[in-house]
Structures are given as C-alpha cells and as structure tokens.
Coordinates of C-alpha atoms in Angstrom, one line a residue:
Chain A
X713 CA 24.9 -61.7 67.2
X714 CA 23.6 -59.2 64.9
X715 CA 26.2 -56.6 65.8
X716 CA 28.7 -59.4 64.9
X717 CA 27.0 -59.6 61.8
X718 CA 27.1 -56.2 61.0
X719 CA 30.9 -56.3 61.6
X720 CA 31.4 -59.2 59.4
X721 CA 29.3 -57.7 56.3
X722 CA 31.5 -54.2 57.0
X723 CA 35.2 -55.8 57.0
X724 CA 33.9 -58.1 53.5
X725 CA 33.0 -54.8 52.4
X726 CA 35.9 -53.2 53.3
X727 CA 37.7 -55.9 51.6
X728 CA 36.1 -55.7 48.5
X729 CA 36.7 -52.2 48.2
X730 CA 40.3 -52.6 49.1
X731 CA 40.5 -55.4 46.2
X732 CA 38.8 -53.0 43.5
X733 CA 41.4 -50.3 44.3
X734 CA 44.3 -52.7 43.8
X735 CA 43.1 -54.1 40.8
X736 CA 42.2 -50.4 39.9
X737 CA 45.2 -48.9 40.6
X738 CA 46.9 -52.8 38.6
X739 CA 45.0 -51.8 35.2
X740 CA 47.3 -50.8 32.4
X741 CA 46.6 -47.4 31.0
X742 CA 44.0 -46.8 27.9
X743 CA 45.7 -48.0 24.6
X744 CA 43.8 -45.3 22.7
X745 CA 43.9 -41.6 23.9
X746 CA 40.0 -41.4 23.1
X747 CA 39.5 -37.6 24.6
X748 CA 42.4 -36.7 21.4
X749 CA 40.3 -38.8 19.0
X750 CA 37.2 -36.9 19.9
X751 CA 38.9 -33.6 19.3
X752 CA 39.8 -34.6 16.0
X753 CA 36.4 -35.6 14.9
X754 CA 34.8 -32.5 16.6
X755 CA 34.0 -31.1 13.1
X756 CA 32.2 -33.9 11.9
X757 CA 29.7 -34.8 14.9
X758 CA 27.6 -31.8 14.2
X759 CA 27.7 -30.0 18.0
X760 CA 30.9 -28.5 19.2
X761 CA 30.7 -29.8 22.4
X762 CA 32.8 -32.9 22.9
X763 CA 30.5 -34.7 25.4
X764 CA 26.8 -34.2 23.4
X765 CA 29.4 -35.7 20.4
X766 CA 29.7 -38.4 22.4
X767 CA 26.5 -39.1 23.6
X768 CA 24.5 -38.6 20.5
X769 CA 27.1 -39.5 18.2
X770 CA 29.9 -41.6 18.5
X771 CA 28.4 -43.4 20.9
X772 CA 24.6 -42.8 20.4
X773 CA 24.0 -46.7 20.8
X774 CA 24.4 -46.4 24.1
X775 CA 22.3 -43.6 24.9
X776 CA 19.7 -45.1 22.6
X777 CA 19.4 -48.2 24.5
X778 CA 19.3 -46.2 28.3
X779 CA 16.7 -44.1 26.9
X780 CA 14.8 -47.9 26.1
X781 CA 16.2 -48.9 29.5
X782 CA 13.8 -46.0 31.1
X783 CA 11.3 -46.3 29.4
X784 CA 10.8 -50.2 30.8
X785 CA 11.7 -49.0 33.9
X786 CA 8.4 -47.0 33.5
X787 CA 6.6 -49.5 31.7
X788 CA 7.2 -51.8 34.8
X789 CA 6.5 -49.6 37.4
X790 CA 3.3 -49.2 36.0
X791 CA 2.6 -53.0 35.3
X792 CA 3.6 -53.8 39.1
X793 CA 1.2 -50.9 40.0
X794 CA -1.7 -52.0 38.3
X795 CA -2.5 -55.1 39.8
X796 CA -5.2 -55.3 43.0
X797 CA -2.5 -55.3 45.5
X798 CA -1.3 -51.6 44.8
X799 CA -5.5 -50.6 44.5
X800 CA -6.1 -51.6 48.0
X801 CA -4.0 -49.3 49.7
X802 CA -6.7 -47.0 51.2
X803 CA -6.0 -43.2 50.2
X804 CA -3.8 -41.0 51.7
X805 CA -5.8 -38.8 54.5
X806 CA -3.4 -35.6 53.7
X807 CA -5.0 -35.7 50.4
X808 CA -7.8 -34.4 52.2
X809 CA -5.9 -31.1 53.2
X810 CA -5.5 -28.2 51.4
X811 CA -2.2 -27.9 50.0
X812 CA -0.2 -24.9 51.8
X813 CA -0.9 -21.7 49.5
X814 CA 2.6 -20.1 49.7
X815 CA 4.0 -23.4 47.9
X816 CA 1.3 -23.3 45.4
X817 CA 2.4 -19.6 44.9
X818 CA 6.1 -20.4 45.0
X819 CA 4.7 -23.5 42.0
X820 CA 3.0 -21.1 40.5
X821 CA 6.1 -18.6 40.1
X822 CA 9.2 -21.2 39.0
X823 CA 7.0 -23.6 36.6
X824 CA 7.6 -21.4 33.7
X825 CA 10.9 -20.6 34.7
X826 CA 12.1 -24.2 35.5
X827 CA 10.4 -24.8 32.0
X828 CA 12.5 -21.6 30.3
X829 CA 16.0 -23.7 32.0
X830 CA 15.2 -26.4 30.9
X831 CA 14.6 -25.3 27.0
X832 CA 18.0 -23.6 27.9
X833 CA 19.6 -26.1 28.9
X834 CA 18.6 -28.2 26.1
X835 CA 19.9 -25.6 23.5
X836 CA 22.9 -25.0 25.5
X837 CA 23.6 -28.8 25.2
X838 CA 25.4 -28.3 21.6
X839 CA 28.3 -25.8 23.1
X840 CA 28.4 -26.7 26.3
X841 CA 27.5 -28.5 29.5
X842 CA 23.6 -29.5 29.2
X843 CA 21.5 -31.4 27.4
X844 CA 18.5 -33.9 27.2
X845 CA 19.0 -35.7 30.1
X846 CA 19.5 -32.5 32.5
X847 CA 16.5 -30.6 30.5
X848 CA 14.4 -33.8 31.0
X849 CA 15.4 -33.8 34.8
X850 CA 14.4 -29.9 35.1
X851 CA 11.1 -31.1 33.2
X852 CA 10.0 -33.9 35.8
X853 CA 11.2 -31.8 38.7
X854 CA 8.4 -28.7 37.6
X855 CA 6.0 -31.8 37.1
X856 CA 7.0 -33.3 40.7
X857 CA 6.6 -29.5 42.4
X858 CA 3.2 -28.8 40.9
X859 CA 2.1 -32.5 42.2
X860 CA 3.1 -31.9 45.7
X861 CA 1.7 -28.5 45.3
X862 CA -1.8 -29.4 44.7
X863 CA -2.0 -28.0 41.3
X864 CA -1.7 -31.0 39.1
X865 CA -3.7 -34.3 39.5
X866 CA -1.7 -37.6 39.5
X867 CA -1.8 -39.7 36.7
X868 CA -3.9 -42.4 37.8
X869 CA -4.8 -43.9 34.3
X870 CA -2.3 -42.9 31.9
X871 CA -4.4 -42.5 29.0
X872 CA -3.3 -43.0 25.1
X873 CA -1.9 -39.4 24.6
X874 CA -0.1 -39.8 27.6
X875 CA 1.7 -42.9 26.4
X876 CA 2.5 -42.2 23.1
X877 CA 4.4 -39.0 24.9
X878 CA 6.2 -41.5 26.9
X879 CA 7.4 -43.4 23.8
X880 CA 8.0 -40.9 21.6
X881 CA 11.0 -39.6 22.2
X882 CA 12.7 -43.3 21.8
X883 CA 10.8 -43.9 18.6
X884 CA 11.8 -40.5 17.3
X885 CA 15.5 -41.7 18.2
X886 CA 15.2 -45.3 17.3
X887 CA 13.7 -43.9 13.5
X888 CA 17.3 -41.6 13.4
X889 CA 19.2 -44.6 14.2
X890 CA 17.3 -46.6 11.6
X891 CA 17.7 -44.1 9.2
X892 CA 21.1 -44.1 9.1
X893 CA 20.9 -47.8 7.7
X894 CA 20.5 -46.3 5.0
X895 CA 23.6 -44.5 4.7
X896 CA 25.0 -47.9 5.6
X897 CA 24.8 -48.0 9.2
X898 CA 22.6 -48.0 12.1
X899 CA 23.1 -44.0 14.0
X900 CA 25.1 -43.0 11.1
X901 CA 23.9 -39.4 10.5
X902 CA 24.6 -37.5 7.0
X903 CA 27.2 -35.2 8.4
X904 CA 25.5 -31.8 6.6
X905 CA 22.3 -32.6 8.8
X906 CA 24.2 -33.9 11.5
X907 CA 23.5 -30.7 13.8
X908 CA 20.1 -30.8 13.1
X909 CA 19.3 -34.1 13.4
X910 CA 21.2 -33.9 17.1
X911 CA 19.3 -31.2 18.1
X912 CA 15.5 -32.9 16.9
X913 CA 16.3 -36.1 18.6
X914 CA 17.2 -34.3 21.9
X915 CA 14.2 -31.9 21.7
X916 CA 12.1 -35.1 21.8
X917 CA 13.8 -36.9 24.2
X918 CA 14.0 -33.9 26.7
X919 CA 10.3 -34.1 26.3
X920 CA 10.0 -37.7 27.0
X921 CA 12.5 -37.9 29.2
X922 CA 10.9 -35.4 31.5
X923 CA 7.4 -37.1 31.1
X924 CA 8.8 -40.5 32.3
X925 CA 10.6 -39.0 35.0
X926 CA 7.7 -37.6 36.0
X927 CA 5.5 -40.8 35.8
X928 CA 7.7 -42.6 37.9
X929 CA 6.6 -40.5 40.7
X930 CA 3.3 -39.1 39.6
X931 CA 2.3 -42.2 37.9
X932 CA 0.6 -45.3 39.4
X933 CA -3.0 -45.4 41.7
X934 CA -1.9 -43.3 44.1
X935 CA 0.5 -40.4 45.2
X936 CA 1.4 -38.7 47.9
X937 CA 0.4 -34.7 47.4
X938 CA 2.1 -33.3 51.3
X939 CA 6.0 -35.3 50.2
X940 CA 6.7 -37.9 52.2
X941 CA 8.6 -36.9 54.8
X942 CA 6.5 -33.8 55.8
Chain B
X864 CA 44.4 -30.0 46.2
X865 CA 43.1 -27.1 48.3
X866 CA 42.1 -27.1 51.6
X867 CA 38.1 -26.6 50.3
X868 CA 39.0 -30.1 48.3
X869 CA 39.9 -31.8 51.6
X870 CA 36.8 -30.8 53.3
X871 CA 34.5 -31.2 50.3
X872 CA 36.1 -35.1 50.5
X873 CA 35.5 -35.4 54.1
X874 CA 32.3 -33.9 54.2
X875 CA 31.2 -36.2 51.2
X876 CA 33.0 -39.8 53.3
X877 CA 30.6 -38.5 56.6
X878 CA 27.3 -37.7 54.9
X879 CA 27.7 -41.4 53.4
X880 CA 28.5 -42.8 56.5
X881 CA 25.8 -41.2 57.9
X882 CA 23.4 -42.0 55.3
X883 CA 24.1 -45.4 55.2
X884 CA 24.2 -46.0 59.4
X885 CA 21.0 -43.4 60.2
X886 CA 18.7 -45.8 61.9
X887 CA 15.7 -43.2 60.6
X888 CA 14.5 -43.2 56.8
X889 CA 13.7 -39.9 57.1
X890 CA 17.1 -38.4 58.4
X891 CA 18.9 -41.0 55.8
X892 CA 17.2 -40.1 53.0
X893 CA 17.9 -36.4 53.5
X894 CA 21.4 -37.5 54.2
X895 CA 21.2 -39.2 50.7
X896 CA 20.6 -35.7 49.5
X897 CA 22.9 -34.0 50.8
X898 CA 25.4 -36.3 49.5
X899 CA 24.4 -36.1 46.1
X900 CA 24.6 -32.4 46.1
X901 CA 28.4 -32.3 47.2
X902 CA 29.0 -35.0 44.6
X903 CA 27.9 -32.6 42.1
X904 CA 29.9 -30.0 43.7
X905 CA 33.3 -32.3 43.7
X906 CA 32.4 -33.3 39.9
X907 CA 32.3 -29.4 39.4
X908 CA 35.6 -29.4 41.3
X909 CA 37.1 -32.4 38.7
X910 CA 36.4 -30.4 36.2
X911 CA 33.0 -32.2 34.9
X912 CA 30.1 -29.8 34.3
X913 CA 28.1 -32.6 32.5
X914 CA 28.1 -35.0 35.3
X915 CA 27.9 -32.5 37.7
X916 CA 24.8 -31.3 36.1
X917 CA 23.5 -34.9 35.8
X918 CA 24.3 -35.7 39.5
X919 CA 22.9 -32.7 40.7
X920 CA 19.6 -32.8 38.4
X921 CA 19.3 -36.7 38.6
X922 CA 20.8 -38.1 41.9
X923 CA 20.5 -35.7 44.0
X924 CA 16.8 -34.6 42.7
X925 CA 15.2 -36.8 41.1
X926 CA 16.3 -40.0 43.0
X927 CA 15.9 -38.3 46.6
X928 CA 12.0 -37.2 45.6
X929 CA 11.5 -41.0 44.8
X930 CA 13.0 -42.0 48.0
X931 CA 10.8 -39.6 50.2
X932 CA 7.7 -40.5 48.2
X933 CA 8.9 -43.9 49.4
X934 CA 9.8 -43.2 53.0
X935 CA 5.8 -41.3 52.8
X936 CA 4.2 -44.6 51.6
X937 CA 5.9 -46.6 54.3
X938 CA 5.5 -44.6 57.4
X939 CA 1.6 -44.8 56.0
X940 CA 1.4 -48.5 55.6
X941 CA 3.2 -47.9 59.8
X942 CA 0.4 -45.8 60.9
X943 CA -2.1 -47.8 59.5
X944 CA -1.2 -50.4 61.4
X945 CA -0.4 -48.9 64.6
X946 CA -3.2 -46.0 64.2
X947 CA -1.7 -44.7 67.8
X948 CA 2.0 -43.5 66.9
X949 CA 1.2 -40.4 65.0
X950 CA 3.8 -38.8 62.4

C-alpha cells in the first residue's frame, strides 16, 4: 500500500516535471535582450560589474525586499522560539563536554581569515563575482565554526545591540531607497555617488546579513555546540 | 560538452536521488551537501561565478549547517525518549 503510494506520488512527479519542460521548452524567446541593455548602462550603475548593477541597481527593489524577507525569517524564528514549548527541551548533555581542542585551534586560526575573505569578497563585489550576500555567508559561517567550537556562547537573549545589528543593514538600505525619492524615485541613486552609495549599503548589509545568518542557527534557547550529526 | 560535463551531470542526478530516497537523516543530509557543492561546480562550469559563489556559500553551507543542527535536535528529542538506543 505505501510502496504503491510512493509509486503514485513519483510518476505525478514525474509528470509534472515532464509538463514544465514542455511548456519550458513552448515559451517564446525574451522580447528584450536585457544582458545588451545592461551593457549599455554599465557606466551609469556605479560598479563595473554587470550582476552587483543588477542587484543593487537596476533591480535593487528586489534585493531590498529579500533582505526584508530574511530578516522576518529571523524575526520569526525567534518569535516561534520564545514561547514555553521551545524552553522545555531539557539541555543538550554534549554541552557538558569539552569541545575537542584541535577544532578550537583550527577556529581559532581561520576566524580572521574567513573574516579577511569575506571583506574581500565584499570589495571584490564591484568588479567582479562577490558581494554582500557571499561576504555575509562567509560572515555567519566564522560565527557557526566558533559556536560549534566552544568559543562563542549562543545567543540565548538577543539583547538590544544585537538587534539593532540585525536591522541595520535593511534600514541603512531602505534610507538609500527612500532617499532616492528625492531625486524623484524610490532606489534612484545620484549617478556621481552611485559607487559609493553601492558600496555603503553593501558594507552594511554584509554585516547584517552575516549576523542573521548567524542567528538563525546560533539564535533561539538552545544550540547544539558538538553539530548535529557528530 | 566534455566528458567532465557528463559526469558532473550524472554525479549531480545520483546524489539527488540519493538524498531524497536515503532512509537516514544523517546520510541524506550529507548527501544534501554534496549536491550543493557540485551545483556550485556545474554553475562554475555555465559560466556563473555569482551563483556559483551563492550556491556554494549559501546552499551548500549555510542551509546544510541548518539541516544538521536539525537532524542533532531530533535524534535528541529520539534518545530522550528511548534513553537505550545510544547515538
């Protein structure tokens, strides 16, 4: 019964995916060649790499709103963590043992260095592949190896400076966005300070980034310190 | 398309498979990992840095921390019930 189940729930799937690749492969091509139109307006976006243009330019809305998208991700993680149900669950006996000392050591050495990549990558993120997503990533993983390390405590009450860290790369964005109403439009950016501004809203929200990513696995009552599979 | 390109997609179509049909959490999630790191290496072979980067950095990382932090809270919730089957 369940194996005929199983069966049934593959072929629909199969089916499905079948479907998407004839109505895939049925889509008329793009009307606009949008990878020429970003070429031409290179000059103006303020970085010279096409995809950073993109994502913090011409289409900075979007980016905007999945930075907001994380952050409530965050926000209700830690709601849904806060209530008795999550404070029950009796702590974790490995937290008792001593973390091993050669990962502590091995912590200790590519913290910095994860932290220089990640400015790197940040900076590299106007000329070429990078930016504030992959910096905030390198961020939260330093955060996530010193946790399981033993050498930084979970955050088990996020306290005010914590939060405002959390929120302020999106408010540094969503004040950018707001001040291009000025100029007439919301994320229109004067295109002399263009560079600049790129570069000071993806500072922040490699900051931020890499502080939620973080909380979503350091956050909440409890945490794991040995990983969860060990 | 090389011969490299051919495996990469193979390889990538099994560790899926495997992923999704691995009757352990453990073994799938690691699976899950796996998978996400030969993504990023057949973005890298499209072409893509940035979403190579992304996958790598993001799904791969990121996502497959969550999920063992996950699989660790549930084999504990297991163990406290069934205080006998050790890890």
């Amino acid at each position: 019964m369940k194996k005929a189940l199983q069966w049934t729930v593959a072929a629909l799937c199969a089916l499905l995916a079948a479907a998407l690749t004839v109505a895939l492969l049925a889509l008329p091509g793009a009307p606009v060649r949008l990878a020429a139109e970003v070429e031409a307006q290179l000059p103006a976006s303020g970085v010279a790499h096409p995809v950073t243009a993109v994502l913090l330019n011409f289409r900075g809305y979007d980016t905007l709103l999945e930075v907001a998208v994380l952050l409530l991700a965050l926000l209700g993680m830690l709601a849904a963590g806060a209530g008795p149900r999550a404070l029950a669950v009796p702590p974790d006996p490995l937290l008792a043992v001593p973390p091993d000392p050669l990962l502590a050591g091995l912590a200790r050495t590519l913290a910095p260095l994860m932290l220089l990549v990640a400015g790197y990558l940040l900076w590299a993120g106007a000329h070429r592949p990078g930016g504030a997503f992959q910096a905030g990533a390198v961020l939260a993983a330093a955060a996530v190896l010193l946790r399981l390390a033993g050498l930084l405590p979970a955050w088990a009450r996020p306290g005010r400076r914590l939060r405002l860290a959390w929120a302020a790369g999106f408010a540094l964005f969503l004040l950018a966005a707001a001040g291009g109403l000025a100029a007439g439009a919301l994320l229109r950016y004067p295109p002399d300070w263009a560079g600049a501004l790129i570069l000071a809203i993806e500072a922040g929200l490699t900051f931020s980034l890499g502080l939620i990513l973080a909380g979503l696995f350091l956050a909440g009552p409890e945490a794991p310190r040995g990983g969860g599979g060990a | 398309m090389s011969a490299f390109d051919l495996l990469l997609a193979l390889a990538l179509l099994l560790t899926a498979w495997r992923a999704l049909a691995s009757p352990e959490l453990f073994r799938a999630v690691v699976l899950f990992i796996v998978f996400g790191l030969l993504m990023a290496l057949a973005w890298a072979r499209l072409a893509a840095p940035d979403i190579a980067l992304a996958e790598a950095a993001i799904g791969a990382g990121l996502t497959g921390a969550l999920l063992l932090d996950a699989v660790g809270h549930l084999r504990r919730g297991l163990r406290r019930k069934t205080p006998r089957r050790g890890p």
